[in-house]
Amino acid sequence: MKLHGKKVVVFLTALALVIGNGSFSYSTDGLGTYPDPFIQSNEDIRNPDPIEKEIDEGWISKYAESSGEEDEFFINLIVEGKQTEITETTDIVLVLDNSNSMLRSNNRQSVANDAIELFVDRLLNPVVNPSGSIRIGLVTYWSSLNSNYYHDLTTNANDIKSELPNRTDENNGNGGTLTQVGLKEAANMLSDSTADNKIIILLSDGVPTLSYLANSSTPNGGTISNYDGDGAPSIRATGFNYGTVKGNGTNYRLFNAEGSTHDPYNLGGYTVNDHAFSTISEAILHKANYEIYSIGIELSDQSFSSNGGYTVSRQTAENIMSNISSGAGYYKNAEQVSDVVEILEQISTTVIKSISAGIIVDPMGDMIDLIEGSYVLTASDGSTIGNGLLSTVTVADSGNKIE
């Protein structure tokens, strides 16, 4: 697909040896030092004039410069993507946890808000999105849907930024985590969308402590994995009584001691005794229609005091978030809340980018000996391989070529 995005520039520098006695002259200009004369007579000559060559998706330039060692040169390859017109539409709903833990710990709410502001500013910038092909909506939740911080799909970044949660709601009695309602409402918002791409992005810092009563089921069939060490459930829920919320907002598990509203219950021969089961089942209902990203923010072991006390491990929390997501590559772990900025940046590059799934192969000539493993790869945003704009980029240098 052709997408419209800001220019992305990738710089690759590799080290190579020239086979021979090195007895030739050199010429120097602002780009480096290289053999003279250097006049382009055909497109196969390196360090051509002009250096830059235009292709449909962008520009490629390549030049050599001396490393300072005899017969040794740096080969510099620069790839720059063009801004191209969007030909696909995309609707995104951000689902933001607004429970007490987001407000109390490490300024999580504040940093998440900042990351979301950067995200919407980038995608809804009129330069990037001139025809309104990208829309973004916002859903927030705590012990219920938080209608105070909500906005339907819009092309105006300020609409979303003005509805982000403030920092004054801590200890308001609604501090539980009903993640399921956030997922349900995001799906409702997208239900009338005709966009080519429909995306839900969940941001949460812990396990759910509330869920809806499930009232119908189907065999699991491997759709829910073993998330908490009790084994994979034999079923998954396919329907819910959305008028009945299970739990009191302070526990991950359901216990008889909590009263009938909070009791475990039987569904299709399976005992539902935690809030992850319904939450994950809700997500599965929507994965066929929407891509779901889940971002775990500083997930850690969580201790609960009920029923003699117990701890839900960080691994369980990660497993739950992974089960909610659309699969490999869709669950993102923010070890520190500041990582949310980079993660949302990575997700945005799947929506706006000028070169998608591109491959560059650069073979060396017979008189060049490529020194394998000597390359350095950077992007225009300063990121290196495996991070930021280069999070999905790989480099292989073997057989005297770089790919």
CSV table of C-alpha atoms in Angstrom, one decimal:
chain,number,residue,atom,x,y,z
A,1,MET,CA,0.0,0.0,0.0
A,2,LYS,CA,1.1,3.5,-0.6
A,3,LEU,CA,1.1,5.7,2.5
A,4,HIS,CA,1.8,9.3,3.2
A,5,GLY,CA,4.4,10.0,5.8
A,6,LYS,CA,7.2,12.3,6.8
A,7,LYS,CA,10.5,11.7,5.1
A,8,VAL,CA,12.6,8.9,6.7
A,9,VAL,CA,16.3,8.8,6.0
A,10,VAL,CA,18.4,5.7,6.6
A,11,PHE,CA,22.2,5.8,6.7
A,12,LEU,CA,24.4,2.7,6.2
A,13,THR,CA,28.2,2.8,6.4
A,14,ALA,CA,30.3,-0.3,5.7
A,15,LEU,CA,34.0,-0.9,5.6
A,16,ALA,CA,35.6,-2.4,2.5
A,17,LEU,CA,39.1,-3.1,1.2
A,18,VAL,CA,40.3,-2.5,-2.3
A,19,ILE,CA,42.2,-5.4,-3.7
A,20,GLY,CA,45.4,-4.2,-5.3
A,21,ASN,CA,48.4,-2.0,-4.6
A,22,GLY,CA,46.4,1.2,-4.0
A,23,SER,CA,48.5,3.2,-6.6
A,24,PHE,CA,45.9,5.6,-7.9
A,25,SER,CA,45.3,9.3,-7.3
A,26,TYR,CA,42.6,10.8,-5.0
A,27,SER,CA,40.3,13.8,-5.2
A,28,THR,CA,38.6,15.4,-2.2
A,29,ASP,CA,35.4,17.4,-1.9
A,30,GLY,CA,32.8,17.8,0.9
A,31,LEU,CA,31.6,14.2,0.5
A,32,GLY,CA,34.9,12.5,1.0
A,33,THR,CA,38.0,11.3,-0.7
A,34,TYR,CA,37.9,9.0,-3.8
A,35,PRO,CA,39.7,8.2,-7.0
A,36,ASP,CA,40.0,10.8,-9.7
A,37,PRO,CA,38.8,11.4,-12.4
A,38,PHE,CA,35.2,11.0,-11.2
A,39,ILE,CA,32.7,11.7,-14.0
A,40,GLN,CA,29.6,9.7,-14.4
A,41,SER,CA,29.7,7.9,-17.8
A,42,ASN,CA,26.9,5.4,-16.9
A,43,GLU,CA,24.7,4.5,-14.0
A,44,ASP,CA,27.1,1.7,-12.8
A,45,ILE,CA,29.9,4.0,-11.8
A,46,ARG,CA,30.1,4.7,-8.0
A,47,ASN,CA,30.4,8.2,-6.6
A,48,PRO,CA,28.5,9.4,-9.7
A,49,ASP,CA,27.6,13.0,-10.5
A,50,PRO,CA,25.0,13.6,-9.2
A,51,ILE,CA,25.4,11.5,-6.1
A,52,GLU,CA,21.7,11.0,-5.6
A,53,LYS,CA,19.5,8.8,-7.8
A,54,GLU,CA,15.7,9.1,-7.7
A,55,ILE,CA,13.5,6.1,-7.6
A,56,ASP,CA,9.7,5.8,-7.4
A,57,GLU,CA,9.6,5.5,-3.6
A,58,GLY,CA,12.5,8.0,-2.8
A,59,TRP,CA,16.1,8.6,-3.4
A,60,ILE,CA,19.3,6.5,-3.0
A,61,SER,CA,22.8,7.8,-2.9
A,62,LYS,CA,26.1,6.0,-2.4
A,63,TYR,CA,29.7,7.2,-2.2
A,64,ALA,CA,33.1,6.0,-0.9
A,65,GLU,CA,35.6,7.8,1.3
A,66,SER,CA,38.9,6.8,2.7
A,67,SER,CA,39.1,5.3,6.2
A,68,GLY,CA,42.6,6.7,6.5
A,69,GLU,CA,44.1,3.2,6.1
A,70,GLU,CA,45.8,2.1,2.8
A,71,ASP,CA,43.4,0.4,0.4
A,72,GLU,CA,40.5,0.7,2.9
A,73,PHE,CA,37.3,2.7,2.3
A,74,PHE,CA,34.0,3.5,3.9
A,75,ILE,CA,31.1,2.8,1.7
A,76,ASN,CA,28.2,5.1,2.5
A,77,LEU,CA,24.7,4.2,1.4
A,78,ILE,CA,21.8,6.6,2.1
A,79,VAL,CA,18.1,5.8,1.5
A,80,GLU,CA,15.5,8.6,1.8
A,81,GLY,CA,11.8,7.9,1.5
A,82,LYS,CA,9.4,10.2,-0.3
A,83,GLN,CA,6.2,11.6,1.0
A,84,THR,CA,3.5,9.8,-0.9
A,85,GLU,CA,-0.3,10.0,-1.0
A,86,ILE,CA,-2.4,7.8,1.3
A,87,THR,CA,-4.5,5.4,-0.6
A,88,GLU,CA,-5.9,3.5,2.4
A,89,THR,CA,-8.0,4.8,5.3
A,90,THR,CA,-7.3,4.0,8.9
A,91,ASP,CA,-9.4,4.3,12.1
A,92,ILE,CA,-7.6,3.9,15.5
A,93,VAL,CA,-9.2,3.8,18.9
A,94,LEU,CA,-6.9,4.4,21.9
A,95,VAL,CA,-8.1,2.6,25.1
A,96,LEU,CA,-6.5,4.1,28.1
A,97,ASP,CA,-6.5,2.7,31.7
A,98,ASN,CA,-7.4,5.5,34.1
A,99,SER,CA,-7.4,3.4,37.3
A,100,ASN,CA,-5.8,4.6,40.5
A,101,SER,CA,-2.5,2.8,39.9
A,102,MET,CA,-1.9,4.8,36.7
A,103,LEU,CA,-2.2,8.0,38.8
A,104,ARG,CA,-0.2,6.9,41.8
A,105,SER,CA,2.9,5.3,40.3
A,106,ASN,CA,5.8,7.1,38.4
A,107,ASN,CA,3.6,9.7,36.8
A,108,ARG,CA,2.3,6.9,34.5
A,109,GLN,CA,-0.9,8.8,33.5
A,110,SER,CA,1.1,12.0,32.8
A,111,VAL,CA,3.7,10.2,30.7
A,112,ALA,CA,1.1,8.2,28.8
A,113,ASN,CA,-0.8,11.4,28.1
A,114,ASP,CA,2.3,13.0,26.7
A,115,ALA,CA,3.0,9.9,24.5
A,116,ILE,CA,-0.6,10.0,23.2
A,117,GLU,CA,-0.3,13.7,22.4
A,118,LEU,CA,2.8,13.0,20.3
A,119,PHE,CA,1.1,10.1,18.6
A,120,VAL,CA,-2.0,12.0,17.6
A,121,ASP,CA,0.0,15.1,16.6
A,122,ARG,CA,2.0,13.0,14.2
A,123,LEU,CA,-0.8,11.0,12.6
A,124,LEU,CA,-3.4,13.8,12.5
A,125,ASN,CA,-1.0,16.5,11.3
A,126,PRO,CA,-2.7,18.1,8.3
A,127,VAL,CA,0.5,17.8,6.3
A,128,VAL,CA,0.6,14.0,6.9
A,129,ASN,CA,-3.2,13.6,6.8
A,130,PRO,CA,-4.5,16.2,4.3
A,131,SER,CA,-7.6,14.3,3.2
A,132,GLY,CA,-8.6,13.0,6.6
A,133,SER,CA,-7.8,9.4,5.8
A,134,ILE,CA,-6.7,8.7,9.4
A,135,ARG,CA,-9.1,9.2,12.3
A,136,ILE,CA,-8.4,8.6,16.0
A,137,GLY,CA,-10.8,8.1,18.9
A,138,LEU,CA,-10.3,7.9,22.7
A,139,VAL,CA,-11.8,5.6,25.3
A,140,THR,CA,-10.8,5.7,29.0
A,141,TYR,CA,-11.9,3.4,31.7
A,142,TRP,CA,-11.6,2.6,35.4
A,143,SER,CA,-14.2,0.7,37.4
A,144,SER,CA,-16.5,1.5,34.4
A,145,LEU,CA,-16.4,3.4,31.2
A,146,ASN,CA,-15.1,6.9,32.0
A,147,SER,CA,-17.3,9.1,29.9
A,148,ASN,CA,-15.5,12.3,31.2
A,149,TYR,CA,-12.5,11.4,29.0
A,150,TYR,CA,-13.9,10.2,25.7
A,151,HIS,CA,-14.0,11.2,22.1
A,152,ASP,CA,-15.4,9.7,19.0
A,153,LEU,CA,-13.3,9.2,15.9
A,154,THR,CA,-11.8,12.6,14.7
A,155,THR,CA,-9.2,14.1,12.4
A,156,ASN,CA,-8.4,16.9,14.9
A,157,ALA,CA,-5.6,16.1,17.2
A,158,ASN,CA,-6.8,18.7,19.7
A,159,ASP,CA,-10.1,16.8,20.1
A,160,ILE,CA,-8.2,13.9,21.6
A,161,LYS,CA,-5.6,15.9,23.6
A,162,SER,CA,-8.4,17.9,25.3
A,163,GLU,CA,-10.1,14.7,26.5
A,164,LEU,CA,-7.1,13.0,28.1
A,165,PRO,CA,-7.5,12.3,31.8
A,166,ASN,CA,-6.3,14.8,34.4
A,167,ARG,CA,-4.4,14.1,37.5
A,168,THR,CA,-7.1,14.8,40.1
A,169,ASP,CA,-9.2,11.6,40.1
A,170,GLU,CA,-7.2,9.4,42.5
A,171,ASN,CA,-9.2,7.7,45.3
A,172,ASN,CA,-12.5,8.7,43.7
A,173,GLY,CA,-14.1,5.3,44.3
A,174,ASN,CA,-13.8,4.3,40.7
A,175,GLY,CA,-10.2,3.2,40.8
A,176,GLY,CA,-10.7,-0.4,39.8
A,177,THR,CA,-9.7,-1.9,36.4
A,178,LEU,CA,-12.6,-2.9,34.1
A,179,THR,CA,-10.5,-3.4,31.0
A,180,GLN,CA,-13.3,-5.3,29.3
A,181,VAL,CA,-15.5,-2.3,29.1
A,182,GLY,CA,-12.7,-0.4,27.3
A,183,LEU,CA,-12.3,-3.1,24.7
A,184,LYS,CA,-16.1,-3.4,24.2
A,185,GLU,CA,-16.5,0.4,23.8
A,186,ALA,CA,-13.6,0.6,21.3
A,187,ALA,CA,-15.2,-2.1,19.2
A,188,ASN,CA,-18.5,-0.2,19.4
A,189,MET,CA,-16.8,2.9,18.1
A,190,LEU,CA,-15.4,1.0,15.2
A,191,SER,CA,-18.5,-0.9,14.4
A,192,ASP,CA,-19.7,1.6,11.8
A,193,SER,CA,-16.3,2.3,10.4
A,194,THR,CA,-15.7,1.7,6.7
A,195,ALA,CA,-11.9,2.3,6.9
A,196,ASP,CA,-9.5,-0.2,5.3
A,197,ASN,CA,-7.6,-0.6,8.6
A,198,LYS,CA,-9.3,-0.6,12.0
A,199,ILE,CA,-7.0,-0.6,15.0
A,200,ILE,CA,-7.5,-0.8,18.8
A,201,ILE,CA,-4.5,0.2,21.0
A,202,LEU,CA,-4.9,-0.7,24.7
A,203,LEU,CA,-2.6,0.9,27.3
A,204,SER,CA,-2.8,-0.5,30.8
A,205,ASP,CA,-0.5,-1.0,33.8
A,206,GLY,CA,-2.0,-4.1,35.5
A,207,VAL,CA,-4.4,-7.0,35.6
A,208,PRO,CA,-8.2,-6.5,35.4
A,209,THR,CA,-10.0,-6.4,38.8
A,210,LEU,CA,-13.5,-6.4,37.3
A,211,SER,CA,-15.2,-8.2,34.5
A,212,TYR,CA,-18.7,-8.9,33.0
A,213,LEU,CA,-20.6,-12.1,33.8
A,214,ALA,CA,-20.2,-14.5,30.9
A,215,ASN,CA,-23.4,-16.3,29.8
A,216,SER,CA,-22.4,-18.3,26.7
A,217,SER,CA,-19.3,-20.2,25.6
A,218,THR,CA,-17.6,-22.3,23.0
A,219,PRO,CA,-14.6,-24.7,23.2
A,220,ASN,CA,-11.4,-22.8,23.6
A,221,GLY,CA,-9.6,-24.5,20.8
A,222,GLY,CA,-6.3,-22.9,21.7
A,223,THR,CA,-7.5,-19.3,21.4
A,224,ILE,CA,-6.7,-18.6,25.0
A,225,SER,CA,-3.3,-19.8,26.3
A,226,ASN,CA,-2.4,-20.7,29.8
A,227,TYR,CA,-2.1,-17.2,31.2
A,228,ASP,CA,-1.7,-17.7,35.0
A,229,GLY,CA,-0.3,-21.2,35.5
A,230,ASP,CA,-3.7,-22.9,36.1
A,231,GLY,CA,-3.7,-24.3,32.6
A,232,ALA,CA,-5.5,-23.0,29.5
A,233,PRO,CA,-9.3,-22.8,30.0
A,234,SER,CA,-11.4,-25.5,28.3
A,235,ILE,CA,-13.8,-22.8,26.9
A,236,ARG,CA,-13.9,-19.2,26.0
A,237,ALA,CA,-16.9,-16.9,26.5
A,238,THR,CA,-18.9,-15.8,23.5
A,239,GLY,CA,-21.6,-13.7,25.3
A,240,PHE,CA,-21.9,-11.6,28.4
A,241,ASN,CA,-24.5,-10.0,30.7
A,242,TYR,CA,-23.2,-6.5,30.4
A,243,GLY,CA,-25.6,-5.4,33.2
A,244,THR,CA,-23.7,-7.6,35.7
A,245,VAL,CA,-20.2,-6.7,36.8
A,246,LYS,CA,-18.3,-9.3,38.7
A,247,GLY,CA,-15.8,-8.3,41.4
A,248,ASN,CA,-15.4,-5.3,43.7
A,249,GLY,CA,-12.4,-3.7,41.9
A,250,THR,CA,-9.8,-4.7,44.5
A,251,ASN,CA,-9.1,-8.3,43.4
A,252,TYR,CA,-7.9,-10.2,40.4
A,253,ARG,CA,-9.6,-13.4,41.6
A,254,LEU,CA,-13.2,-14.1,42.5
A,255,PHE,CA,-13.7,-15.5,46.0
A,256,ASN,CA,-16.8,-16.9,47.8
A,257,ALA,CA,-15.9,-14.9,50.8
A,258,GLU,CA,-16.5,-11.7,48.8
A,259,GLY,CA,-20.3,-12.3,48.5
A,260,SER,CA,-22.5,-13.6,45.7
A,261,THR,CA,-21.6,-10.8,43.3
A,262,HIS,CA,-18.0,-11.7,43.5
A,263,ASP,CA,-18.3,-15.6,43.6
A,264,PRO,CA,-16.6,-17.8,41.1
A,265,TYR,CA,-19.2,-19.2,38.7
A,266,ASN,CA,-19.7,-22.2,36.3
A,267,LEU,CA,-19.8,-21.7,32.6
A,268,GLY,CA,-20.0,-24.7,30.3
A,269,GLY,CA,-18.5,-26.9,32.9
A,270,TYR,CA,-15.6,-24.5,33.5
A,271,THR,CA,-15.2,-22.5,36.8
A,272,VAL,CA,-14.5,-18.9,36.1
A,273,ASN,CA,-12.5,-17.6,39.1
A,274,ASP,CA,-10.7,-14.6,37.7
A,275,HIS,CA,-11.3,-11.4,35.6
A,276,ALA,CA,-8.8,-12.2,32.9
A,277,PHE,CA,-11.1,-14.9,31.4
A,278,SER,CA,-13.9,-12.6,30.4
A,279,THR,CA,-11.5,-9.8,29.4
A,280,ILE,CA,-9.5,-12.0,27.0
A,281,SER,CA,-12.7,-13.6,25.7
A,282,GLU,CA,-14.1,-10.1,24.9
A,283,ALA,CA,-10.9,-9.3,22.9
A,284,ILE,CA,-11.2,-12.5,20.9
A,285,LEU,CA,-14.7,-11.6,19.8
A,286,HIS,CA,-13.2,-8.5,18.1
A,287,LYS,CA,-9.9,-9.7,16.7
A,288,ALA,CA,-11.6,-11.0,13.5
A,289,ASN,CA,-12.6,-7.4,12.7
A,290,TYR,CA,-9.9,-5.3,14.3
A,291,GLU,CA,-6.2,-5.3,14.9
A,292,ILE,CA,-5.6,-5.1,18.6
A,293,TYR,CA,-2.3,-3.8,20.1
A,294,SER,CA,-1.8,-4.1,23.8
A,295,ILE,CA,0.9,-2.1,25.7
A,296,GLY,CA,1.8,-3.2,29.2
A,297,ILE,CA,3.1,-0.2,31.2
A,298,GLU,CA,5.6,-1.1,33.9
A,299,LEU,CA,3.9,-4.5,34.6
A,300,SER,CA,5.0,-6.0,37.9
A,301,ASP,CA,4.0,-8.5,40.6
A,302,GLN,CA,0.7,-7.3,42.2
A,303,SER,CA,-0.3,-8.3,45.7
A,304,PHE,CA,-3.9,-8.6,46.9
A,305,SER,CA,-5.1,-9.0,50.5
A,306,SER,CA,-8.2,-11.0,50.1
A,307,ASN,CA,-8.6,-14.7,50.9
A,308,GLY,CA,-5.4,-14.8,53.0
A,309,GLY,CA,-3.4,-12.7,50.5
A,310,TYR,CA,-1.9,-13.7,47.2
A,311,THR,CA,0.3,-12.3,44.4
A,312,VAL,CA,-0.3,-12.2,40.7
A,313,SER,CA,3.1,-12.3,39.0
A,314,ARG,CA,4.4,-10.0,36.4
A,315,GLN,CA,4.5,-12.9,33.9
A,316,THR,CA,0.8,-13.5,34.4
A,317,ALA,CA,0.1,-9.8,33.7
A,318,GLU,CA,2.2,-10.0,30.5
A,319,ASN,CA,0.5,-13.3,29.5
A,320,ILE,CA,-2.9,-11.6,29.9
A,321,MET,CA,-1.9,-8.6,27.8
A,322,SER,CA,-0.4,-10.9,25.1
A,323,ASN,CA,-3.7,-12.9,25.0
A,324,ILE,CA,-5.7,-9.7,24.5
A,325,SER,CA,-3.5,-8.6,21.5
A,326,SER,CA,-3.8,-9.9,18.0
A,327,GLY,CA,-0.7,-12.1,18.3
A,328,ALA,CA,3.0,-11.9,17.6
A,329,GLY,CA,4.3,-8.4,17.4
A,330,TYR,CA,1.0,-6.9,18.8
A,331,TYR,CA,1.9,-7.0,22.5
A,332,LYS,CA,4.4,-4.3,23.5
A,333,ASN,CA,6.1,-4.3,26.9
A,334,ALA,CA,7.0,-0.8,28.3
A,335,GLU,CA,9.6,-1.7,30.9
A,336,GLN,CA,9.5,2.0,31.9
A,337,VAL,CA,6.6,4.3,31.3
A,338,SER,CA,8.8,6.5,29.2
A,339,ASP,CA,9.0,3.5,26.7
A,340,VAL,CA,5.4,4.2,25.7
A,341,VAL,CA,6.6,7.2,23.6
A,342,GLU,CA,8.8,4.9,21.4
A,343,ILE,CA,6.2,2.1,21.3
A,344,LEU,CA,3.5,4.4,19.9
A,345,GLU,CA,6.1,5.9,17.5
A,346,GLN,CA,6.7,2.3,16.2
A,347,ILE,CA,3.0,1.7,15.8
A,348,SER,CA,2.6,5.0,14.0
A,349,THR,CA,5.2,3.9,11.4
A,350,THR,CA,2.9,1.0,10.4
A,351,VAL,CA,0.2,3.6,9.5
A,352,ILE,CA,2.4,6.3,7.8
A,353,LYS,CA,5.5,5.3,6.0
A,354,SER,CA,6.9,6.0,2.6
A,355,ILE,CA,8.7,2.7,1.9
A,356,SER,CA,7.0,-0.4,3.1
A,357,ALA,CA,8.7,-3.8,3.2
A,358,GLY,CA,11.5,-2.5,1.0
A,359,ILE,CA,14.7,-4.5,0.3
A,360,ILE,CA,18.1,-3.1,-0.8
A,361,VAL,CA,20.8,-5.4,-2.1
A,362,ASP,CA,24.3,-3.9,-2.5
A,363,PRO,CA,26.8,-6.3,-4.1
A,364,MET,CA,30.5,-5.4,-4.0
A,365,GLY,CA,32.6,-5.7,-7.2
A,366,ASP,CA,35.3,-8.3,-7.8
A,367,MET,CA,38.0,-5.8,-6.7
A,368,ILE,CA,36.3,-5.1,-3.4
A,369,ASP,CA,36.5,-7.2,-0.2
A,370,LEU,CA,33.7,-6.4,2.2
A,371,ILE,CA,34.6,-6.6,5.8
A,372,GLU,CA,31.7,-8.4,7.3
A,373,GLY,CA,30.1,-7.0,10.5
A,374,SER,CA,31.7,-3.6,10.0
A,375,TYR,CA,28.5,-1.7,9.1
A,376,VAL,CA,26.8,1.0,11.1
A,377,LEU,CA,23.1,1.6,10.5
A,378,THR,CA,21.2,4.8,11.7
A,379,ALA,CA,18.0,6.6,10.9
A,380,SER,CA,17.1,10.3,10.6
A,381,ASP,CA,15.4,10.1,14.0
A,382,GLY,CA,18.7,9.0,15.6
A,383,SER,CA,17.5,5.4,16.2
A,384,THR,CA,19.7,2.4,15.6
A,385,ILE,CA,18.8,-1.1,14.3
A,386,GLY,CA,16.1,-2.7,16.3
A,387,ASN,CA,14.7,0.6,17.7
A,388,GLY,CA,12.4,3.4,16.5
A,389,LEU,CA,12.2,3.7,12.8
A,390,LEU,CA,14.5,0.7,12.4
A,391,SER,CA,12.6,-1.6,14.8
A,392,THR,CA,11.8,-4.0,11.9
A,393,VAL,CA,14.9,-3.5,9.8
A,394,THR,CA,17.5,-6.3,9.4
A,395,VAL,CA,20.9,-6.3,7.8
A,396,ALA,CA,22.8,-9.2,6.4
A,397,ASP,CA,26.4,-8.9,5.1
A,398,SER,CA,27.7,-12.1,3.5
A,399,GLY,CA,28.9,-13.3,0.1
A,400,ASN,CA,30.5,-9.8,-0.4
A,401,LYS,CA,27.2,-8.1,-0.4
A,402,ILE,CA,24.9,-6.2,2.0
A,403,GLU,CA,21.2,-6.8,2.1
